[in-house]
C-alpha positions as MATLAB code, in Angstrom:
seq = 'MAMRICLKYITVITFIISLVACSAKKEYTTKDMELPEVFQLPDSIAQVPDSVLIPREQLFKDSALSRLIKSAFKNNFELRLADKDMAINDQYYKESKVAFLPTLNLNLLNIEREWSSENSSSSPEAGWYEHRGTDPPKNGFVSNSSFSSTMLFNWEIDIWGKLRNQKIGARALYQQSYVARKVIQTELVATVAEDYYTLLRLDEQFEVARKNHKFRDSTMQMIKLLYNAGEVSALAVQQSEIQVLEASALMSQLEETREIQENNLRLLVGELPGKVERGNSTTKDELPYQEVCRLPLYLVQNRPDVQASLYGLAAANARVGVTQAQRLPNLSISMEGGLESVLPQNWFNIPGSLLGGIVGSLTAPLLNGRKLTTEFEVAKLERDKAEIDFQRNVYSAIADVRNTLVSLQRLEDQLDIAIKKQSVAQNALKSSRMLFQSGFADYLEVIRAQGEALETELNLVTTKTNLLTARIHLYRALGGGWELDQPDQTQP';
ca = [
       0.635   76.514  -52.578;
       3.927   77.599  -51.056;
       3.328   75.238  -48.185;
       2.836   72.327  -50.575;
       6.062   73.167  -52.457;
       7.934   73.429  -49.164;
       6.628   70.068  -48.027;
       7.615   68.575  -51.381;
      11.211   69.778  -51.064;
      11.399   68.648  -47.473;
      10.217   65.211  -48.541;
      12.817   64.971  -51.324;
      15.650   66.155  -49.083;
      14.610   63.734  -46.367;
      14.550   60.896  -48.882;
      18.051   61.733  -50.171;
      19.432   61.976  -46.636;
      17.850   58.633  -45.795;
      19.464   57.013  -48.823;
      22.892   58.301  -47.819;
      22.467   57.416  -44.165;
      21.052   53.982  -44.909;
      23.724   52.928  -47.373;
      24.926   49.407  -46.677;
      28.154   48.992  -44.746;
      31.065   47.807  -46.803;
      32.740   44.683  -45.501;
      36.010   45.507  -43.798;
      39.241   43.834  -44.886;
      42.615   44.048  -43.181;
      45.304   46.122  -44.789;
      48.210   44.442  -46.501;
      51.180   43.966  -44.205;
      54.775   43.909  -45.360;
      55.800   40.419  -44.334;
      58.633   38.202  -45.539;
      57.624   35.132  -47.497;
      60.111   33.015  -45.559;
      62.303   33.266  -42.526;
      65.823   33.903  -43.819;
      68.447   31.933  -41.928;
      72.093   30.965  -42.518;
      72.723   28.499  -45.327;
      74.141   25.968  -42.881;
      70.621   25.176  -41.712;
      68.905   22.914  -44.158;
      65.432   21.508  -43.639;
      62.007   21.944  -42.083;
      61.787   20.600  -38.509;
      59.887   17.397  -37.934;
      58.413   18.974  -34.797;
      56.247   21.110  -37.052;
      54.755   18.048  -38.698;
      54.489   15.364  -36.027;
      51.846   15.109  -33.290;
      52.581   15.832  -29.660;
      52.539   12.158  -28.664;
      55.465   11.439  -30.969;
      57.376   14.532  -29.947;
      57.298   13.733  -26.212;
      57.651    9.972  -25.823;
      58.512    9.937  -22.121;
      55.651    8.136  -20.360;
      55.883   10.254  -17.208;
      55.873   13.470  -19.248;
      52.886   12.263  -21.261;
      51.001   11.562  -18.049;
      51.782   15.051  -16.755;
      50.548   16.648  -19.980;
      47.322   14.630  -19.866;
      46.825   15.612  -16.233;
      47.381   19.264  -17.169;
      44.765   19.036  -19.928;
      42.303   17.655  -17.409;
      43.093   19.620  -14.255;
      44.937   22.840  -15.110;
      42.995   25.751  -13.668;
      43.593   28.183  -16.529;
      42.466   25.612  -19.076;
      39.319   24.849  -17.115;
      38.505   28.557  -16.955;
      39.052   28.788  -20.717;
      36.553   25.938  -21.182;
      33.967   27.953  -19.273;
      34.684   31.077  -21.331;
      34.221   29.069  -24.506;
      30.933   27.643  -23.224;
      29.705   31.145  -22.350;
      30.491   32.457  -25.835;
      28.837   29.360  -27.288;
      25.614   30.327  -25.534;
      25.799   33.886  -26.858;
      26.403   32.576  -30.364;
      23.380   30.273  -30.146;
      21.303   33.237  -29.005;
      22.482   35.358  -31.955;
      21.512   32.651  -34.447;
      17.821   32.884  -33.497;
      17.728   36.678  -33.173;
      16.287   36.870  -36.711;
      13.158   35.022  -35.586;
      10.143   36.822  -34.117;
       9.470   36.805  -30.398;
       6.279   35.282  -29.031;
       4.993   35.859  -25.507;
       1.895   34.410  -23.872;
      -0.038   36.371  -21.288;
      -2.019   33.579  -19.643;
      -4.104   35.672  -17.303;
      -4.536   39.401  -16.954;
      -7.250   40.785  -14.656;
      -7.891   44.500  -14.357;
     -10.428   46.025  -11.974;
     -10.706   49.768  -11.350;
     -12.836   51.404   -8.695;
     -13.982   54.993   -8.584;
     -16.035   57.050   -6.177;
     -18.601   59.812   -6.382;
     -16.017   62.566   -6.375;
     -13.532   60.945   -8.793;
     -13.141   61.971  -12.412;
     -14.966   58.831  -13.545;
     -18.653   58.244  -13.704;
     -20.852   55.356  -14.747;
     -21.214   56.955  -18.159;
     -17.418   57.112  -18.630;
     -16.883   53.378  -18.107;
     -18.574   50.151  -17.293;
     -20.839   49.927  -14.247;
     -22.046   46.617  -12.780;
     -25.660   47.711  -12.198;
     -26.692   49.791  -15.157;
     -29.784   51.876  -14.782;
     -29.276   52.487  -11.088;
     -27.574   55.312   -9.306;
     -23.945   54.681   -8.565;
     -22.951   54.233   -4.964;
     -21.207   57.139   -3.358;
     -18.044   55.163   -2.680;
     -16.247   52.438   -4.595;
     -18.167   51.581   -7.757;
     -16.436   49.557  -10.482;
     -15.516   51.874  -13.344;
     -13.406   49.464  -15.411;
     -13.085   45.672  -15.673;
     -11.143   43.381  -17.974;
     -10.386   39.649  -18.048;
      -7.976   38.655  -20.821;
      -5.547   36.046  -22.144;
      -3.409   37.217  -25.063;
      -0.490   36.195  -27.242;
       2.041   38.899  -28.229;
       4.032   38.600  -31.436;
       6.914   40.937  -32.366;
       9.319   40.729  -35.285;
      12.212   43.093  -35.949;
      13.064   43.152  -39.658;
      16.832   43.166  -40.121;
      16.908   45.616  -43.021;
      20.287   47.177  -42.139;
      22.169   44.063  -41.046;
      22.239   44.775  -37.303;
      21.188   41.269  -36.326;
      23.400   39.733  -38.982;
      26.432   41.603  -37.656;
      25.534   40.645  -34.108;
      25.607   37.021  -35.213;
      28.936   37.491  -36.999;
      30.386   39.161  -33.908;
      29.116   36.455  -31.563;
      30.496   33.785  -33.852;
      33.887   35.521  -33.984;
      33.981   35.798  -30.199;
      33.188   32.103  -29.876;
      35.945   31.250  -32.339;
      38.296   33.585  -30.486;
      37.558   31.834  -27.191;
      38.128   28.493  -28.936;
      41.603   29.432  -30.127;
      42.275   31.256  -26.849;
      41.943   27.849  -25.255;
      44.483   26.597  -27.791;
      46.823   29.415  -26.713;
      46.658   28.126  -23.147;
      46.956   24.527  -24.305;
      50.029   25.237  -26.441;
      51.632   27.209  -23.638;
      50.716   24.497  -21.154;
      52.278   21.669  -23.156;
      55.492   23.624  -23.645;
      55.687   24.772  -20.026;
      55.061   21.293  -18.616;
      57.730   19.853  -20.907;
      60.207   22.609  -20.006;
      59.590   22.192  -16.285;
      59.917   18.424  -16.579;
      63.268   18.637  -18.356;
      64.374   21.270  -15.853;
      63.595   18.735  -13.146;
      65.709   16.158  -14.967;
      68.514   18.716  -15.207;
      68.374   19.229  -11.448;
      68.493   15.446  -10.951;
      71.586   15.155  -13.097;
      73.237   18.188  -11.520;
      72.567   16.750   -8.078;
      74.194   13.499   -9.161;
      77.190   15.446  -10.501;
      77.418   17.352   -7.210;
      77.189   14.102   -5.243;
      80.010   12.487   -7.222;
      82.096   15.630   -6.886;
      81.453   15.649   -3.133;
      82.638   12.057   -2.922;
      85.711   12.880   -4.985;
      86.545   15.917   -2.854;
      86.108   13.906    0.321;
      88.572   11.286   -0.929;
      90.997   14.072   -1.802;
      90.600   15.511    1.681;
      91.339   12.113    3.233;
      94.448   11.818    1.073;
      95.629   15.305    2.117;
      95.079   14.397    5.783;
      97.276   11.353    5.360;
      99.968   13.530    3.819;
      99.554   16.014    6.665;
     100.032   13.255    9.224;
     103.178   12.283    7.324;
     104.368   15.891    7.546;
     104.384   16.446    3.797;
     101.687   19.203    3.690;
     100.632   21.946    6.064;
      97.430   22.329    8.077;
      96.349   24.949    5.551;
      96.068   22.233    2.903;
      93.741   20.226    5.157;
      91.603   23.292    5.849;
      91.376   24.158    2.155;
      90.282   20.606    1.315;
      87.651   20.694    4.093;
      86.260   23.934    2.638;
      85.975   22.220   -0.750;
      83.969   19.370    0.808;
      81.663   21.796    2.630;
      81.078   23.766   -0.582;
      80.087   20.545   -2.332;
      77.679   19.746    0.536;
      76.145   23.236    0.295;
      75.670   22.835   -3.457;
      73.872   19.520   -2.941;
      71.554   21.141   -0.384;
      70.780   24.024   -2.765;
      70.024   21.634   -5.612;
      67.748   19.560   -3.371;
      65.841   22.686   -2.342;
      65.462   23.858   -5.936;
      64.412   20.374   -7.047;
      61.673   20.054   -4.416;
      60.295   23.508   -5.267;
      60.373   22.607   -8.969;
      58.396   19.419   -8.253;
      55.765   21.340   -6.291;
      55.414   23.982   -9.016;
      55.126   21.341  -11.715;
      52.382   19.494   -9.857;
      50.538   22.783   -9.319;
      50.799   23.480  -13.061;
      49.122   20.165  -13.885;
      46.406   20.782  -11.293;
      47.683   18.457   -8.567;
      48.661   18.959   -4.947;
      52.374   19.483   -4.159;
      54.453   16.330   -3.890;
      56.901   14.107   -5.702;
      56.924   13.941   -9.486;
      57.370   10.610  -11.195;
      60.286   10.442  -13.616;
      60.338    8.485  -16.829;
      63.265    7.138  -18.771;
      64.313   10.471  -20.258;
      67.516   12.389  -19.593;
      68.902   15.683  -20.788;
      70.862   13.651  -23.355;
      67.634   12.787  -25.179;
      67.053   14.148  -28.663;
      63.588   15.473  -29.366;
      62.487   14.726  -32.956;
      63.970   17.642  -34.829;
      65.862   18.548  -37.958;
      67.485   21.890  -38.612;
      65.652   24.543  -40.553;
      66.701   26.612  -43.545;
      63.765   28.551  -44.983;
      60.679   28.214  -42.866;
      57.470   29.075  -44.773;
      55.529   31.975  -43.314;
      52.240   30.079  -43.417;
      53.401   27.955  -40.477;
      52.938   30.988  -38.234;
      49.218   30.814  -39.004;
      49.120   27.718  -36.797;
      49.782   29.918  -33.762;
      46.589   30.230  -31.717;
      47.443   33.767  -30.583;
      47.562   34.919  -34.217;
      44.250   33.198  -34.904;
      42.712   34.694  -31.748;
      43.708   38.242  -32.725;
      42.265   37.676  -36.206;
      38.918   36.587  -34.746;
      39.087   39.579  -32.414;
      39.431   41.811  -35.467;
      36.404   40.136  -37.067;
      34.351   40.707  -33.909;
      35.394   44.364  -33.759;
      34.442   44.827  -37.401;
      31.038   43.269  -36.772;
      30.556   45.661  -33.876;
      31.018   48.564  -36.310;
      28.159   47.162  -38.391;
      25.931   46.845  -35.342;
      26.544   50.404  -34.141;
      26.017   51.767  -37.623;
      22.685   49.958  -37.981;
      21.555   51.318  -34.616;
      21.646   54.828  -36.108;
      19.213   53.892  -38.875;
      15.412   53.471  -38.875;
      14.141   50.320  -37.223;
      11.296   48.373  -38.842;
       9.209   46.067  -36.649;
       5.852   44.311  -36.810;
       3.781   43.609  -33.718;
       0.601   41.571  -33.392;
      -1.620   40.716  -30.464;
      -4.474   38.266  -30.267;
      -6.489   36.467  -27.594;
      -9.591   36.583  -25.467;
     -10.938   39.526  -23.473;
     -14.207   40.217  -21.721;
     -15.650   42.598  -19.172;
     -17.294   39.893  -17.098;
     -15.471   36.681  -16.219;
     -18.462   34.529  -17.189;
     -18.174   35.845  -20.751;
     -14.431   35.203  -20.996;
     -14.679   32.160  -23.238;
     -17.698   33.362  -25.193;
     -16.191   32.961  -28.671;
     -16.261   34.863  -31.014;
     -17.683   37.609  -28.824;
     -14.542   37.743  -26.645;
     -11.956   37.590  -29.422;
      -9.291   40.313  -29.391;
      -6.758   41.084  -32.106;
      -4.547   43.806  -33.539;
      -1.485   44.427  -35.704;
       0.978   47.325  -35.660;
       3.799   48.094  -38.063;
       6.318   50.709  -37.004;
       9.322   52.429  -38.577;
      11.192   54.374  -35.916;
      14.420   56.307  -36.262;
      16.634   57.969  -33.636;
      16.638   61.732  -33.869;
      18.125   63.436  -30.812;
      19.850   61.237  -28.234;
      22.755   63.299  -26.959;
      25.174   61.903  -29.606;
      25.101   58.532  -27.883;
      24.731   56.423  -31.047;
      27.293   58.492  -32.973;
      29.786   58.073  -30.140;
      29.221   54.318  -30.053;
      29.753   54.144  -33.824;
      32.968   56.195  -33.781;
      34.331   54.285  -30.777;
      33.561   50.979  -32.515;
      35.602   52.095  -35.523;
      38.503   53.062  -33.286;
      38.277   49.721  -31.479;
      38.393   48.014  -34.865;
      41.558   49.945  -35.729;
      43.060   48.860  -32.418;
      42.165   45.242  -33.167;
      43.906   45.491  -36.534;
      47.031   46.911  -34.921;
      46.940   44.110  -32.345;
      46.644   41.522  -35.123;
      49.630   42.984  -36.977;
      51.629   43.115  -33.768;
      50.908   39.443  -33.055;
      51.961   38.428  -36.565;
      55.227   40.356  -36.309;
      55.847   39.005  -32.803;
      55.235   35.462  -34.027;
      57.763   35.912  -36.820;
      60.330   37.347  -34.413;
      59.647   34.551  -31.917;
      60.275   31.846  -34.494;
      63.379   33.510  -35.858;
      64.859   34.066  -32.390;
      64.211   30.441  -31.482;
      65.891   29.201  -34.642;
      68.936   31.390  -33.985;
      69.093   30.051  -30.422;
      68.935   26.478  -31.691;
      71.854   26.987  -34.013;
      73.979   28.733  -31.392;
      73.146   26.192  -28.705;
      74.362   23.407  -30.963;
      77.725   25.194  -31.141;
      77.701   25.821  -27.392;
      76.994   22.146  -26.726;
      80.010   21.074  -28.786;
      82.192   23.494  -26.822;
      80.749   22.364  -23.480;
      81.464   18.692  -24.304;
      85.069   19.529  -25.165;
      85.519   21.633  -22.008;
      84.108   18.877  -19.839;
      86.432   16.311  -21.385;
      89.485   18.537  -20.919;
      88.482   19.346  -17.335;
      88.101   15.666  -16.436;
      91.492   14.847  -17.916;
      93.005   17.797  -16.049;
      91.508   16.542  -12.798;
      92.951   13.074  -13.279;
      96.336   14.523  -14.160;
      96.358   16.827  -11.124;
      95.676   13.920   -8.764;
      98.398   11.806  -10.315;
     100.893   14.680  -10.205;
      99.915   15.480   -6.624;
     100.390   11.878   -5.534;
     103.757   11.866   -7.300;
     104.828   15.110   -5.676;
     104.944   17.145   -8.903;
     101.896   19.335   -8.073;
     100.609   21.001   -4.918;
      97.137   20.676   -3.398;
      96.008   24.010   -4.818;
      96.213   22.662   -8.339;
      94.064   19.682   -7.331;
      91.492   21.975   -5.708;
      91.424   24.210   -8.800;
      91.020   21.186  -11.059;
      88.133   19.890   -8.929;
      86.321   23.222   -9.147;
      86.773   23.438  -12.906;
      85.609   19.853  -13.400;
      82.460   20.499  -11.369;
      81.717   23.757  -13.169;
      82.174   22.318  -16.656;
      80.046   19.254  -15.909;
      77.222   21.329  -14.448;
      77.456   23.672  -17.440;
      77.268   20.713  -19.825;
      74.024   19.502  -18.221;
      72.603   23.038  -18.378;
      73.530   23.450  -22.039;
      71.887   20.144  -22.960;
      68.748   21.218  -21.127;
      68.794   24.611  -22.846;
      68.948   22.872  -26.218;
      65.953   20.701  -25.330;
      64.127   23.791  -24.079;
      64.871   25.667  -27.316;
      63.363   22.833  -29.327;
      60.291   22.985  -27.108;
      60.225   26.752  -27.707;
      60.136   26.087  -31.441;
      57.232   23.707  -30.894;
      55.409   26.491  -29.062;
      56.449   29.248  -31.480;
      54.908   27.329  -34.378;
      51.579   26.902  -32.643;
      52.174   23.607  -30.890;
      53.212   21.534  -33.877;
      49.700   20.661  -35.008;
      47.341   22.217  -37.518;
      44.883   24.435  -35.696;
      41.412   22.889  -35.766;
      38.615   25.214  -36.826;
      35.558   25.262  -34.563;
      32.272   24.027  -35.951;
      30.648   27.097  -37.449;
      27.151   25.654  -37.504;
      27.085   23.972  -34.128;
      29.811   25.506  -32.001;
];
């Protein structure tokens, strides 16, 4: 009686524990983050940039640049690797979609023959013997024989959502690899454009250096004539020669930098080093853009890195569901059917050779060295890490956009100043030459004016390029300027 009562209580307690342990996992949602609704900027900036709304083809109209971008999409090594990663995750996702279905295996031919001897543990009475009614031989009589062809059926019932969460996780990883490719693509477009405009800057700076070299050479020739006339000293000639040599050195440096830039750009687009074709663009070009006042936060959602971290969080959350389900009882159904006979000549003697069976099992882990508990706790910690990473990417995206917008505004001011400085420096250079020829200025003032003219003109080209680069940065900071396509969730 006491034993029956004890068993009753044990049964009830076990049932209650099972209910608690087998409770369904609640779906995980990210915590609310304190984010601004808009990006606050000075009132002098007024509208949303067109670069957010227009496609890439309209943003970069230079034919040579468009060709480079297309070549990068086709040949860039990182992008090609991303395609393979996406294809791999696609295969895993397809596998997860059919994990709910039962498995079916066909054993076409299975032959078993066992031999025993007089001194073995077997005997004719313990198994089948070919020649019944006779004494067994002392060595090597057949004690067991089987010829069979069977079909094995097994079905795991997803009662705790393990397979469902595996599918969700695989789908999230596929989507993450899809937008990870967009991360590379966005970065690639911006980097190719930046490198191309940097190449144009080097072209223009080389042309400025060449003109300055020609101007300094003419000044040197003029000083030599004055030296021959006894109006200036040999020091003036030497100073002017140094100015010409400095201009030559600058041209050589710019040529070196330009060739290296061409090689790096061709490598970026997946081509062998060599010359890069130029289009009709210059650093004076204006990329389609209007200044920004209050940029809606939702535009940051276009950034592929933000989307990728969100899918990573979804995959980590699904992993928690999988590890939790692994700790719970597993229900499976197995069936086997086919043909089996002792003698091969009776193999296809139907129904005498028919074989069949069905097994239902409910198994639960009991003692496994805390392995499943550790996997579950680690999965939860990994999910927390994924959430932190997602929040970090959102905050970084906001800071990236805001910094780019500040740079755009300040570069506009710097460009106005650079234009004025260049104009003043050119006028000063003309005045110094006229005063020098008239005898009202010495050669040092001409040399100083030449250096300032060169510096201001090079700085003007650099500032124009920086402004173009900042607008490309905004294109990249907002996710490439296009709405992020969602991968096909039914047929990835």
